[in-house]
Short mmCIF file of C-alpha atoms in Angstrom, two decimals:
data_model
loop_
_atom_site.label_atom_id
_atom_site.label_comp_id
_atom_site.label_asym_id
_atom_site.label_seq_id
_atom_site.Cartn_x
_atom_site.Cartn_y
_atom_site.Cartn_z
CA UNK A 1 43.79 2.64 36.65
CA UNK A 2 40.87 4.92 37.38
CA UNK A 3 38.18 3.47 39.62
CA UNK A 4 35.01 2.64 37.72
CA UNK A 5 31.47 1.50 38.38
CA UNK A 6 28.68 0.04 36.28
CA UNK A 7 25.67 2.19 35.36
CA UNK A 8 23.25 -0.77 35.52
CA UNK A 9 24.92 -3.58 37.50
CA UNK A 10 21.59 -5.47 37.66
CA UNK A 11 21.78 -6.01 33.89
CA UNK A 12 25.42 -6.84 33.12
CA UNK A 13 28.82 -7.61 34.57
CA UNK A 14 32.39 -7.42 33.40
CA UNK A 15 33.63 -10.60 31.76
CA UNK A 16 35.77 -12.72 34.08
CA UNK A 17 39.46 -11.90 34.13
CA UNK A 18 38.78 -8.64 32.42
CA UNK A 19 39.16 -6.02 35.10
CA UNK A 20 38.66 -2.97 32.91
CA UNK A 21 35.41 -4.39 31.56
CA UNK A 22 36.40 -4.62 27.92
CA UNK A 23 33.92 -7.44 27.41
CA UNK A 24 30.50 -7.75 29.02
CA UNK A 25 28.21 -10.55 30.17
CA UNK A 26 24.46 -10.02 30.34
CA UNK A 27 22.37 -11.10 33.34
CA UNK A 28 19.64 -13.13 31.70
CA UNK A 29 17.35 -15.81 33.01
CA UNK A 30 16.26 -19.30 32.05
CA UNK A 31 13.00 -21.07 32.76
CA UNK A 32 12.66 -24.79 33.41
CA UNK A 33 10.64 -24.89 30.16
CA UNK A 34 13.82 -23.95 28.30
CA UNK A 35 12.91 -20.32 27.53
CA UNK A 36 15.89 -17.97 27.81
CA UNK A 37 15.20 -14.29 28.43
CA UNK A 38 16.84 -10.97 29.24
CA UNK A 39 16.95 -9.41 31.74
CA UNK A 40 16.55 -11.78 34.67
CA UNK A 41 13.19 -11.42 36.45
CA UNK A 42 11.11 -13.54 38.78
CA UNK A 43 7.60 -12.30 37.98
CA UNK A 44 6.99 -15.24 35.67
CA UNK A 45 7.97 -16.88 32.38
CA UNK A 46 6.51 -15.18 29.30
CA UNK A 47 6.33 -18.52 27.49
CA UNK A 48 4.85 -20.88 30.10
CA UNK A 49 3.81 -18.73 33.06
CA UNK A 50 5.96 -20.55 35.64
CA UNK A 51 7.23 -18.41 38.48
CA UNK A 52 9.51 -18.82 41.48
CA UNK A 53 12.07 -21.66 41.51
CA UNK A 54 11.74 -22.61 37.81
CA UNK A 55 13.27 -19.21 36.90
CA UNK A 56 17.02 -19.07 37.46
CA UNK A 57 19.77 -16.60 36.54
CA UNK A 58 21.50 -17.47 33.28
CA UNK A 59 24.52 -15.51 32.13
CA UNK A 60 24.48 -14.61 28.44
CA UNK A 61 27.39 -14.06 26.11
CA UNK A 62 27.20 -10.71 24.35
CA UNK A 63 28.37 -12.19 21.06
CA UNK A 64 25.68 -12.05 18.43
CA UNK A 65 24.59 -11.20 14.90
CA UNK A 66 23.21 -7.82 13.91
CA UNK A 67 19.61 -7.93 12.65
CA UNK A 68 19.09 -4.20 12.11
CA UNK A 69 20.54 -0.77 12.79
CA UNK A 70 19.09 2.73 12.80
CA UNK A 71 20.85 6.03 13.35
CA UNK A 72 18.49 8.25 15.30
CA UNK A 73 18.50 11.88 14.12
CA UNK A 74 15.73 13.23 16.36
CA UNK A 75 15.13 12.31 19.97
CA UNK A 76 13.11 14.45 22.37
CA UNK A 77 14.70 13.14 25.58
CA UNK A 78 17.66 15.42 26.32
CA UNK A 79 19.32 12.65 28.33
CA UNK A 80 19.93 10.90 25.00
CA UNK A 81 21.25 13.58 22.66
CA UNK A 82 20.97 12.58 18.97
CA UNK A 83 22.55 11.38 16.82
CA UNK A 84 23.12 7.89 18.16
CA UNK A 85 22.72 4.44 16.66
CA UNK A 86 20.42 1.68 17.91
CA UNK A 87 21.17 -1.92 17.01
CA UNK A 88 18.97 -5.03 17.17
CA UNK A 89 21.10 -8.06 17.92
CA UNK A 90 20.33 -11.81 17.97
CA UNK A 91 22.54 -13.07 20.78
CA UNK A 92 24.21 -16.43 20.20
CA UNK A 93 22.58 -17.50 23.47
CA UNK A 94 19.05 -16.90 22.15
CA UNK A 95 17.38 -13.60 23.10
CA UNK A 96 17.13 -10.67 20.69
CA UNK A 97 18.02 -7.37 22.34
CA UNK A 98 18.12 -3.74 21.27
CA UNK A 99 20.48 -1.13 22.59
CA UNK A 100 23.09 1.45 21.62
CA UNK A 101 26.04 1.00 19.30
CA UNK A 102 29.32 2.26 20.79
CA UNK A 103 30.30 5.69 19.42
CA UNK A 104 33.72 4.35 18.43
CA UNK A 105 32.43 1.21 16.69
CA UNK A 106 33.06 0.65 13.00
CA UNK A 107 29.89 0.95 10.91
CA UNK A 108 27.66 -2.08 11.08
CA UNK A 109 25.12 -3.71 8.76
CA UNK A 110 22.65 -6.60 9.12
CA UNK A 111 24.33 -10.00 9.15
CA UNK A 112 27.52 -8.67 10.73
CA UNK A 113 28.98 -10.13 13.94
CA UNK A 114 28.90 -7.81 16.96
CA UNK A 115 29.95 -8.06 20.57
CA UNK A 116 29.02 -6.22 23.76
CA UNK A 117 31.52 -4.13 25.72
CA UNK A 118 31.39 -1.95 28.79
CA UNK A 119 32.44 1.52 27.72
CA UNK A 120 33.11 4.70 29.72
CA UNK A 121 30.18 7.13 29.52
CA UNK A 122 30.26 9.76 32.29
CA UNK A 123 32.00 10.49 35.56
CA UNK A 124 30.14 9.88 38.80
CA UNK A 125 30.08 12.61 41.46
CA UNK A 126 32.81 10.75 43.35
CA UNK A 127 35.04 10.79 40.28
CA UNK A 128 34.54 7.20 39.15
CA UNK A 129 34.21 6.40 35.48
CA UNK A 130 30.70 5.09 34.81
CA UNK A 131 30.61 2.16 32.40
CA UNK A 132 27.56 1.21 30.32
CA UNK A 133 26.91 -1.59 27.87
CA UNK A 134 27.31 -0.93 24.14
CA UNK A 135 27.67 -3.13 21.09
CA UNK A 136 30.55 -2.84 18.64
CA UNK A 137 31.47 -4.51 15.38
CA UNK A 138 33.34 -7.70 16.30
CA UNK A 139 37.04 -7.36 15.67
CA UNK B 1 -19.18 -23.13 23.78
CA UNK B 2 -17.93 -19.69 22.83
CA UNK B 3 -19.13 -17.74 19.82
CA UNK B 4 -17.67 -15.00 17.64
CA UNK B 5 -19.34 -11.68 16.89
CA UNK B 6 -20.56 -12.96 13.54
CA UNK B 7 -22.45 -15.83 15.23
CA UNK B 8 -24.50 -13.38 17.34
CA UNK B 9 -27.34 -11.18 16.08
CA UNK B 10 -26.25 -8.86 13.25
CA UNK B 11 -24.82 -5.46 14.15
CA UNK B 12 -24.63 -2.52 11.74
CA UNK B 13 -22.85 0.82 11.62
CA UNK B 14 -25.62 3.38 11.13
CA UNK B 15 -23.91 6.69 11.85
CA UNK B 16 -20.41 8.15 11.37
CA UNK B 17 -18.91 11.52 12.22
CA UNK B 18 -15.63 13.33 12.79
CA UNK B 19 -14.01 16.41 14.10
CA UNK B 20 -11.17 16.97 11.65
CA UNK B 21 -7.80 15.61 12.80
CA UNK B 22 -5.49 18.59 13.22
CA UNK B 23 -2.33 19.95 14.78
CA UNK B 24 -2.53 20.57 18.53
CA UNK B 25 -4.71 23.62 19.27
CA UNK B 26 -6.44 25.41 22.13
CA UNK B 27 -9.76 23.66 21.33
CA UNK B 28 -10.86 21.62 24.37
CA UNK B 29 -11.42 17.90 23.83
CA UNK B 30 -15.08 18.41 24.82
CA UNK B 31 -15.65 20.51 21.69
CA UNK B 32 -13.80 18.01 19.50
CA UNK B 33 -15.82 15.07 20.81
CA UNK B 34 -19.22 16.77 20.69
CA UNK B 35 -18.66 17.76 17.05
CA UNK B 36 -18.01 14.14 16.06
CA UNK B 37 -20.92 12.73 18.09
CA UNK B 38 -23.43 15.26 16.74
CA UNK B 39 -22.22 14.53 13.20
CA UNK B 40 -22.74 10.79 13.75
CA UNK B 41 -26.22 11.33 15.21
CA UNK B 42 -27.13 13.53 12.24
CA UNK B 43 -25.74 10.94 9.83
CA UNK B 44 -27.91 8.23 11.43
CA UNK B 45 -30.83 10.68 11.69
CA UNK B 46 -31.44 9.78 15.33
CA UNK B 47 -31.49 11.79 18.55
CA UNK B 48 -29.09 11.38 21.48
CA UNK B 49 -31.62 9.69 23.83
CA UNK B 50 -31.74 6.74 21.41
CA UNK B 51 -28.13 5.87 22.34
CA UNK B 52 -28.27 3.24 25.09
CA UNK B 53 -24.57 2.88 25.84
CA UNK B 54 -21.32 4.77 25.12
CA UNK B 55 -17.70 3.64 24.85
CA UNK B 56 -15.22 6.53 25.10
CA UNK B 57 -11.79 5.81 23.58
CA UNK B 58 -9.04 8.13 24.82
CA UNK B 59 -5.40 7.37 25.61
CA UNK B 60 -4.05 10.73 26.69
CA UNK B 61 -6.87 12.56 28.49
CA UNK B 62 -6.42 11.11 31.98
CA UNK B 63 -9.21 9.75 34.15
CA UNK B 64 -12.94 9.94 33.40
CA UNK B 65 -12.98 12.27 30.41
CA UNK B 66 -16.31 11.01 29.07
CA UNK B 67 -19.02 12.40 31.30
CA UNK B 68 -17.81 16.07 31.18
CA UNK B 69 -18.27 15.78 27.40
CA UNK B 70 -21.41 13.65 27.13
CA UNK B 71 -23.43 15.68 29.63
CA UNK B 72 -23.77 18.46 27.04
CA UNK B 73 -25.85 16.14 24.86
CA UNK B 74 -28.47 15.93 27.64
CA UNK B 75 -27.81 13.65 30.58
CA UNK B 76 -29.85 10.53 29.84
CA UNK B 77 -28.33 8.32 32.53
CA UNK B 78 -27.16 5.77 29.95
CA UNK B 79 -24.02 3.80 30.88
CA UNK B 80 -20.63 4.91 29.66
CA UNK B 81 -17.18 3.42 29.95
CA UNK B 82 -13.65 4.47 29.00
CA UNK B 83 -11.33 2.43 26.85
CA UNK B 84 -7.55 2.88 26.87
CA UNK B 85 -5.71 0.42 24.65
CA UNK B 86 -2.87 2.54 23.23
CA UNK B 87 -3.18 3.14 19.47
CA UNK B 88 -5.93 0.52 19.31
CA UNK B 89 -8.15 2.33 21.87
CA UNK B 90 -10.72 3.33 19.25
CA UNK B 91 -10.78 -0.12 17.61
CA UNK B 92 -11.29 -1.69 21.03
CA UNK B 93 -14.16 0.68 21.88
CA UNK B 94 -15.80 -0.16 18.55
CA UNK B 95 -15.43 -3.90 19.20
CA UNK B 96 -17.11 -3.66 22.59
CA UNK B 97 -19.92 -1.44 21.30
CA UNK B 98 -20.54 -4.10 18.62
CA UNK B 99 -20.44 -6.91 21.20
CA UNK B 100 -22.96 -5.10 23.40
CA UNK B 101 -25.42 -4.72 20.53
CA UNK B 102 -24.78 -8.18 19.06
CA UNK B 103 -25.38 -9.76 22.47
CA UNK B 104 -28.82 -8.13 22.74
CA UNK B 105 -27.99 -6.04 25.80
CA UNK B 106 -28.49 -2.81 23.81
CA UNK B 107 -30.00 -1.94 20.44
CA UNK B 108 -27.97 1.23 19.86
CA UNK B 109 -24.44 2.00 21.10
CA UNK B 110 -21.90 4.74 20.44
CA UNK B 111 -18.12 4.48 20.14
CA UNK B 112 -16.49 7.90 20.41
CA UNK B 113 -12.74 8.44 20.18
CA UNK B 114 -11.32 11.79 21.25
CA UNK B 115 -7.82 12.85 22.22
CA UNK B 116 -5.42 15.73 22.65
CA UNK B 117 -1.65 15.45 22.22
CA UNK B 118 -0.64 15.12 25.86
CA UNK B 119 2.55 13.46 27.14
CA UNK B 120 2.51 9.67 27.17
CA UNK B 121 3.03 8.28 30.66
CA UNK B 122 3.69 4.60 31.25
CA UNK B 123 4.19 3.07 34.69
CA UNK B 124 7.47 1.40 35.67
CA UNK B 125 7.35 -2.41 35.50
CA UNK B 126 10.18 -2.91 37.97
CA UNK B 127 12.26 -4.64 35.31
CA UNK B 128 15.37 -2.83 34.08
CA UNK B 129 16.36 -2.20 30.48
CA UNK B 130 19.54 -1.38 28.59
CA UNK B 131 18.32 1.60 26.54
CA UNK B 132 14.57 1.30 25.85
CA UNK B 133 14.33 5.02 26.64
CA UNK B 134 16.33 5.60 23.45
CA UNK B 135 13.97 3.51 21.28
CA UNK B 136 10.75 5.48 20.66
CA UNK B 137 8.20 4.12 18.13
CA UNK B 138 9.83 5.75 15.11
CA UNK B 139 13.11 4.06 15.97
CA UNK B 140 11.40 0.70 16.53
CA UNK B 141 10.03 1.03 12.99
CA UNK B 142 13.30 2.42 11.60
CA UNK B 143 14.91 -0.85 12.71
CA UNK B 144 12.15 -2.84 10.98
CA UNK B 145 12.61 -0.68 7.86
CA UNK B 146 16.30 -1.58 7.77
CA UNK B 147 15.47 -5.29 8.16
CA UNK B 148 12.78 -5.20 5.46
CA UNK B 149 15.03 -3.34 3.03
CA UNK B 150 17.90 -5.80 3.45
CA UNK B 151 15.77 -8.95 3.45
CA UNK B 152 13.70 -8.00 0.40
CA UNK B 153 16.22 -5.87 -1.46
CA UNK B 154 13.97 -2.81 -1.24
CA UNK B 155 15.35 0.73 -1.43
CA UNK B 156 14.49 3.70 0.75
CA UNK B 157 12.70 5.14 -2.31
CA UNK B 158 10.55 2.00 -2.68
CA UNK B 159 9.39 2.17 0.93
CA UNK B 160 8.78 5.94 0.78
CA UNK B 161 6.27 5.38 -2.06
CA UNK B 162 3.79 4.32 0.65
CA UNK B 163 3.85 7.90 1.91
CA UNK B 164 3.41 9.37 -1.58
CA UNK B 165 0.24 7.29 -2.04
CA UNK B 166 -1.18 8.04 1.40
CA UNK B 167 -0.51 11.79 1.16
CA UNK B 168 -2.28 11.71 -2.23
CA UNK B 169 -5.32 10.05 -0.61
CA UNK B 170 -5.24 12.39 2.39
CA UNK B 171 -5.21 15.42 0.08
CA UNK B 172 -8.78 14.47 -0.89
CA UNK B 173 -10.00 13.97 2.69
CA UNK B 174 -11.46 17.03 4.44
CA UNK B 175 -11.04 15.27 7.82
CA UNK B 176 -7.31 14.63 7.30
CA UNK B 177 -4.65 16.42 9.33
CA UNK B 178 -2.35 16.56 6.28
CA UNK B 179 -4.17 17.44 3.05
CA UNK B 180 -1.29 18.01 0.67
CA UNK B 181 0.04 15.81 -2.15
CA UNK B 182 3.76 15.11 -1.86
CA UNK B 183 6.29 14.00 -4.47
CA UNK B 184 8.79 11.26 -3.76
CA UNK B 185 11.51 13.91 -3.62
CA UNK B 186 9.56 15.88 -1.03
CA UNK B 187 9.02 12.77 1.09
CA UNK B 188 12.67 11.71 0.92
CA UNK B 189 13.99 15.25 1.27
CA UNK B 190 12.10 16.03 4.45
CA UNK B 191 13.57 16.13 7.91
CA UNK B 192 15.46 12.94 8.76
CA UNK B 193 13.95 11.26 11.82
CA UNK B 194 15.45 7.83 12.41
CA UNK B 195 17.20 5.41 10.08
CA UNK B 196 15.84 6.05 6.60
CA UNK B 197 12.53 7.42 7.92
CA UNK B 198 11.79 11.05 7.14
CA UNK B 199 9.10 13.16 8.78
CA UNK B 200 6.59 12.73 5.92
CA UNK B 201 6.91 8.94 6.37
CA UNK B 202 5.82 9.23 10.01
CA UNK B 203 2.37 9.91 11.42
CA UNK B 204 1.87 13.43 12.76
CA UNK B 205 0.34 12.85 16.18
CA UNK B 206 -2.36 15.46 16.59
CA UNK B 207 -5.87 15.85 17.98
CA UNK B 208 -9.40 15.22 16.79
CA UNK B 209 -12.42 12.99 17.25
CA UNK B 210 -14.31 10.24 15.45
CA UNK B 211 -17.66 8.65 16.31
CA UNK B 212 -19.63 5.67 15.05
CA UNK B 213 -23.09 4.51 16.09
CA UNK B 214 -23.91 0.81 15.86
CA UNK B 215 -27.38 -0.70 15.95
CA UNK B 216 -29.26 -3.99 15.78
CA UNK B 217 -31.99 -4.74 13.23
CA UNK B 218 -34.53 -4.13 16.00
CA UNK B 219 -32.98 -0.73 16.68
CA UNK B 220 -32.89 0.16 12.98
CA UNK B 221 -36.59 -0.71 12.60
CA UNK B 222 -37.73 0.94 15.81
CA UNK B 223 -35.90 4.22 15.08
CA UNK B 224 -36.72 4.28 11.37
CA UNK B 225 -33.04 4.32 10.37
CA UNK B 226 -32.32 3.97 6.62
CA UNK B 227 -31.32 0.29 6.38
CA UNK B 228 -29.90 0.93 2.91
CA UNK B 229 -27.06 2.97 4.42
CA UNK B 230 -26.37 0.52 7.27
CA UNK B 231 -23.12 -1.45 6.96
CA UNK B 232 -22.79 -4.77 8.79
CA UNK B 233 -19.79 -5.71 10.94
CA UNK B 234 -19.08 -9.30 9.90
CA UNK B 235 -15.94 -9.91 11.96
CA UNK B 236 -14.34 -8.54 15.11
CA UNK B 237 -11.13 -9.98 16.54
CA UNK B 238 -8.79 -8.72 19.26
CA UNK B 239 -5.46 -10.38 20.11
CA UNK B 240 -2.31 -9.68 22.09
CA UNK B 241 1.30 -10.56 21.47
CA UNK B 242 2.61 -14.07 22.16
CA UNK B 243 6.19 -15.34 22.17
CA UNK B 244 7.34 -15.57 18.57
CA UNK B 245 10.55 -16.94 17.09
CA UNK B 246 13.53 -14.81 18.20
CA UNK B 247 13.90 -11.82 15.90
CA UNK B 248 10.48 -12.24 14.25
CA UNK B 249 8.67 -8.92 13.81
CA UNK B 250 5.95 -9.21 16.42
CA UNK B 251 3.75 -6.50 14.87
CA UNK B 252 3.53 -8.47 11.62
CA UNK B 253 3.19 -11.89 13.30
CA UNK B 254 0.42 -10.59 15.56
CA UNK B 255 -1.32 -8.94 12.60
CA UNK B 256 -1.22 -12.20 10.66
CA UNK B 257 -2.87 -14.28 13.36
CA UNK B 258 -5.48 -11.61 14.09
CA UNK B 259 -6.33 -11.06 10.41
CA UNK B 260 -6.52 -14.81 9.75
CA UNK B 261 -9.13 -15.17 12.51
CA UNK B 262 -11.13 -12.19 11.19
CA UNK B 263 -11.11 -13.47 7.60
CA UNK B 264 -12.31 -16.89 8.81
CA UNK B 265 -15.02 -15.26 10.94
CA UNK B 266 -16.37 -13.24 7.99
CA UNK B 267 -15.86 -16.23 5.66
CA UNK B 268 -13.90 -14.18 3.14
CA UNK B 269 -10.42 -14.46 1.60
CA UNK B 270 -7.85 -11.66 1.22
CA UNK B 271 -8.78 -11.49 -2.46
CA UNK B 272 -12.36 -10.52 -1.49
CA UNK B 273 -11.26 -7.34 0.29
CA UNK B 274 -11.80 -4.10 -1.64
CA UNK B 275 -10.40 -1.59 0.86
CA UNK B 276 -8.18 -1.75 3.93
CA UNK B 277 -7.56 0.91 6.53
CA UNK B 278 -4.42 -0.17 8.39
CA UNK B 279 -1.92 1.09 10.95
CA UNK B 280 0.59 2.91 8.73
CA UNK B 281 2.11 5.06 11.48
CA UNK B 282 5.39 4.54 9.59
CA UNK B 283 5.72 3.66 5.90
CA UNK B 284 7.25 0.18 6.29
CA UNK B 285 4.24 -0.93 8.33
CA UNK B 286 1.92 -0.80 5.33
CA UNK B 287 4.14 -3.28 3.47
CA UNK B 288 4.40 -5.58 6.50
CA UNK B 289 0.67 -5.61 7.11
CA UNK B 290 -0.61 -6.11 3.57
CA UNK B 291 1.73 -9.11 3.44
CA UNK B 292 0.55 -10.33 6.87
CA UNK B 293 -3.11 -9.94 5.90
CA UNK B 294 -2.34 -12.07 2.83
CA UNK B 295 -2.75 -9.67 -0.11
CA UNK B 296 0.60 -10.88 -1.45
CA UNK B 297 3.54 -13.08 -0.38
CA UNK B 298 6.12 -11.65 1.99
CA UNK B 299 8.42 -9.21 0.23
CA UNK B 300 6.04 -8.56 -2.70
CA UNK B 301 4.41 -5.45 -1.22
CA UNK B 302 6.64 -2.99 -3.09
CA UNK B 303 5.68 -4.59 -6.40
CA UNK B 304 1.97 -4.12 -5.66
CA UNK B 305 2.61 -0.52 -4.59
CA UNK B 306 4.53 0.28 -7.80
CA UNK B 307 1.89 -1.40 -9.96
CA UNK B 308 -0.81 0.87 -8.48
CA UNK B 309 -2.63 -2.17 -7.05
CA UNK B 310 -2.93 -0.40 -3.68
CA UNK B 311 -4.30 2.88 -5.09
CA UNK B 312 -7.93 3.98 -4.96
CA UNK B 313 -9.29 2.26 -8.07
CA UNK B 314 -6.62 -0.46 -7.87
CA UNK B 315 -6.95 -4.10 -6.82
CA UNK B 316 -7.37 -3.20 -3.13
CA UNK B 317 -7.29 0.42 -1.96
CA UNK B 318 -5.04 0.67 1.09
CA UNK B 319 -5.69 3.61 3.41
CA UNK B 320 -8.02 5.56 1.11
CA UNK B 321 -8.50 8.01 4.02
CA UNK B 322 -4.80 8.88 3.87
CA UNK B 323 -4.04 6.51 6.72
CA UNK B 324 -2.19 7.44 9.87
CA UNK B 325 0.51 9.14 7.78
CA UNK B 326 -1.82 11.69 6.17
CA UNK B 327 -5.22 11.53 7.85
CA UNK B 328 -3.37 11.48 11.15
CA UNK B 329 -3.29 9.53 14.38
CA UNK B 330 -4.84 11.36 17.33
CA UNK B 331 -4.71 7.93 19.18
CA UNK B 332 -8.20 7.53 20.72
CA UNK B 333 -10.13 8.43 17.52
CA UNK B 334 -7.95 6.61 14.97
CA UNK B 335 -9.49 3.13 15.00
CA UNK B 336 -13.02 4.59 14.99
CA UNK B 337 -12.16 6.92 12.11
CA UNK B 338 -11.00 3.88 10.11
CA UNK B 339 -14.45 2.30 10.56
CA UNK B 340 -16.09 5.57 9.45
CA UNK B 341 -13.95 5.67 6.29
CA UNK B 342 -14.85 2.08 5.39
CA UNK B 343 -18.56 2.74 5.97
CA UNK B 344 -18.38 5.84 3.75
CA UNK B 345 -16.66 3.80 1.02
CA UNK B 346 -19.10 0.86 1.24
CA UNK B 347 -22.06 3.24 1.07
CA UNK B 348 -20.52 4.82 -2.04
CA UNK B 349 -20.43 8.21 -0.32
CA UNK B 350 -16.64 8.81 -0.37
CA UNK B 351 -16.72 11.40 -3.17
CA UNK B 352 -13.29 12.09 -4.70
CA UNK B 353 -11.80 9.21 -2.68
CA UNK B 354 -14.41 6.65 -3.73
CA UNK B 355 -13.06 3.18 -4.54
CA UNK B 356 -15.67 2.07 -7.04
CA UNK B 357 -17.68 -1.03 -6.23
CA UNK B 358 -16.32 -1.43 -2.70
CA UNK B 359 -18.29 -4.16 -0.89
CA UNK B 360 -15.87 -5.51 1.72
CA UNK B 361 -13.54 -3.49 3.93
CA UNK B 362 -11.04 -4.42 6.64
CA UNK B 363 -9.83 -2.21 9.48
CA UNK B 364 -6.58 -3.00 11.32
CA UNK B 365 -4.84 -1.40 14.27
CA UNK B 366 -1.92 -2.40 16.43
CA UNK B 367 -1.19 -0.78 19.76
CA UNK B 368 1.91 -0.68 21.92
CA UNK B 369 1.91 -3.69 24.20
CA UNK B 370 1.38 -5.19 21.72
CA UNK B 371 -2.29 -5.61 20.90
CA UNK B 372 -3.99 -6.00 17.53
CA UNK B 373 -7.60 -5.50 16.41
CA UNK B 374 -9.15 -6.40 13.05
CA UNK B 375 -12.71 -5.70 11.93
CA UNK B 376 -14.39 -6.60 8.64
CA UNK B 377 -17.39 -4.67 7.34
CA UNK B 378 -19.56 -5.73 4.41
CA UNK B 379 -22.30 -4.18 2.36
#
């Protein structure tokens, strides 16, 4: 198997026992007040303002329900060549996040179940496959 | 005990002026701003030295753009400050000019919004993100368009009707960036941008300037300003985003709580409002916000639009100026231009765009962040 690395390891990890990263886990956080957020940060809780020890890492499942999708036809930033599709997903674990739909995903519509995967994007200079998080229609 | 603007001494808009909103050009911002300020002074029939304080709204001009512009009016030494609050910069400048006059610190203050289309630069927060760089404002609102359409069984054609109305209004506004009527086919057939949004359903960011002068009753008397053309600000509210239920549209939730406070402050109900200038940078926003302000229940906006209730001459004219979609959105000026449009309408001086019998107007802006500002003006 080709060596691989994660594009943003501070945000997600490969699901346990899943060496090629087919499923993903998101690195969220949880406050003592009960608020769950993504990504993990220690600046302070948006709901109650607590900071420091009350904020702890909290791993999030990437299973969720699609709230909205939009295929982007125009995008000025050449690092993100259009077209691509953005999805807004309510994670089963609480937070609502927005990111890219995998290019090879089946078409999606609001209400549909989706799941996050780590998919190959580019090659690093040292020849590793770079994996990034994408959502796909749940199989 | 704290007090709202409407509990302080009355404050009136006495002068309004613009430099037309337009596509980016070689015209320096100084020329744009001076045109709007001189128009507002002429409208109020006062001279520059009467202005005791100036709030300069600009989001994209960099540091300290005000003094290199204002000095050409004659350097009076009066205080000036700059306001950057994203799309709501102009609304925020207006609010603070009103507060300064209502508090008694000044009798006459100017809010001037001026901007050029320069790149937006936002500092890093130090917190990572999955793909926020792929979600520019039109994609944020394309997602909300998809949600609205599914939740309320609205079609892309239904939502695009907002643009048809606002282009029709803008075609009658000499200060609008886009002054051309558009059919539904033209709106839908334009360049696809994101989701179901097409280019004529999106604001054309451009350049321009808008100015308003506010004054107290003392100032009006002392300067001999025509009190019959003065329009009172009866509510001013600014808010910022809180934590809402997961998945709730924060722009609409924030608009609702801000508008509710403004309506209570002015002691009016949504049914009392004759005209609204609101943040229609993208078509779906107009539907969200009229519902949030309380003109109709959630999901009923399309019905009002199709019935003509939102037209000039209808139940409540929404964006008679053409709104951000047609009049344009040069950022700094936009919220101030909304106030100018409402003042023109309440004076009965709006010409071909006049909504007959307008007595109460509401101005609404949201800004990235998110922040929200609502003002109510009454004859």
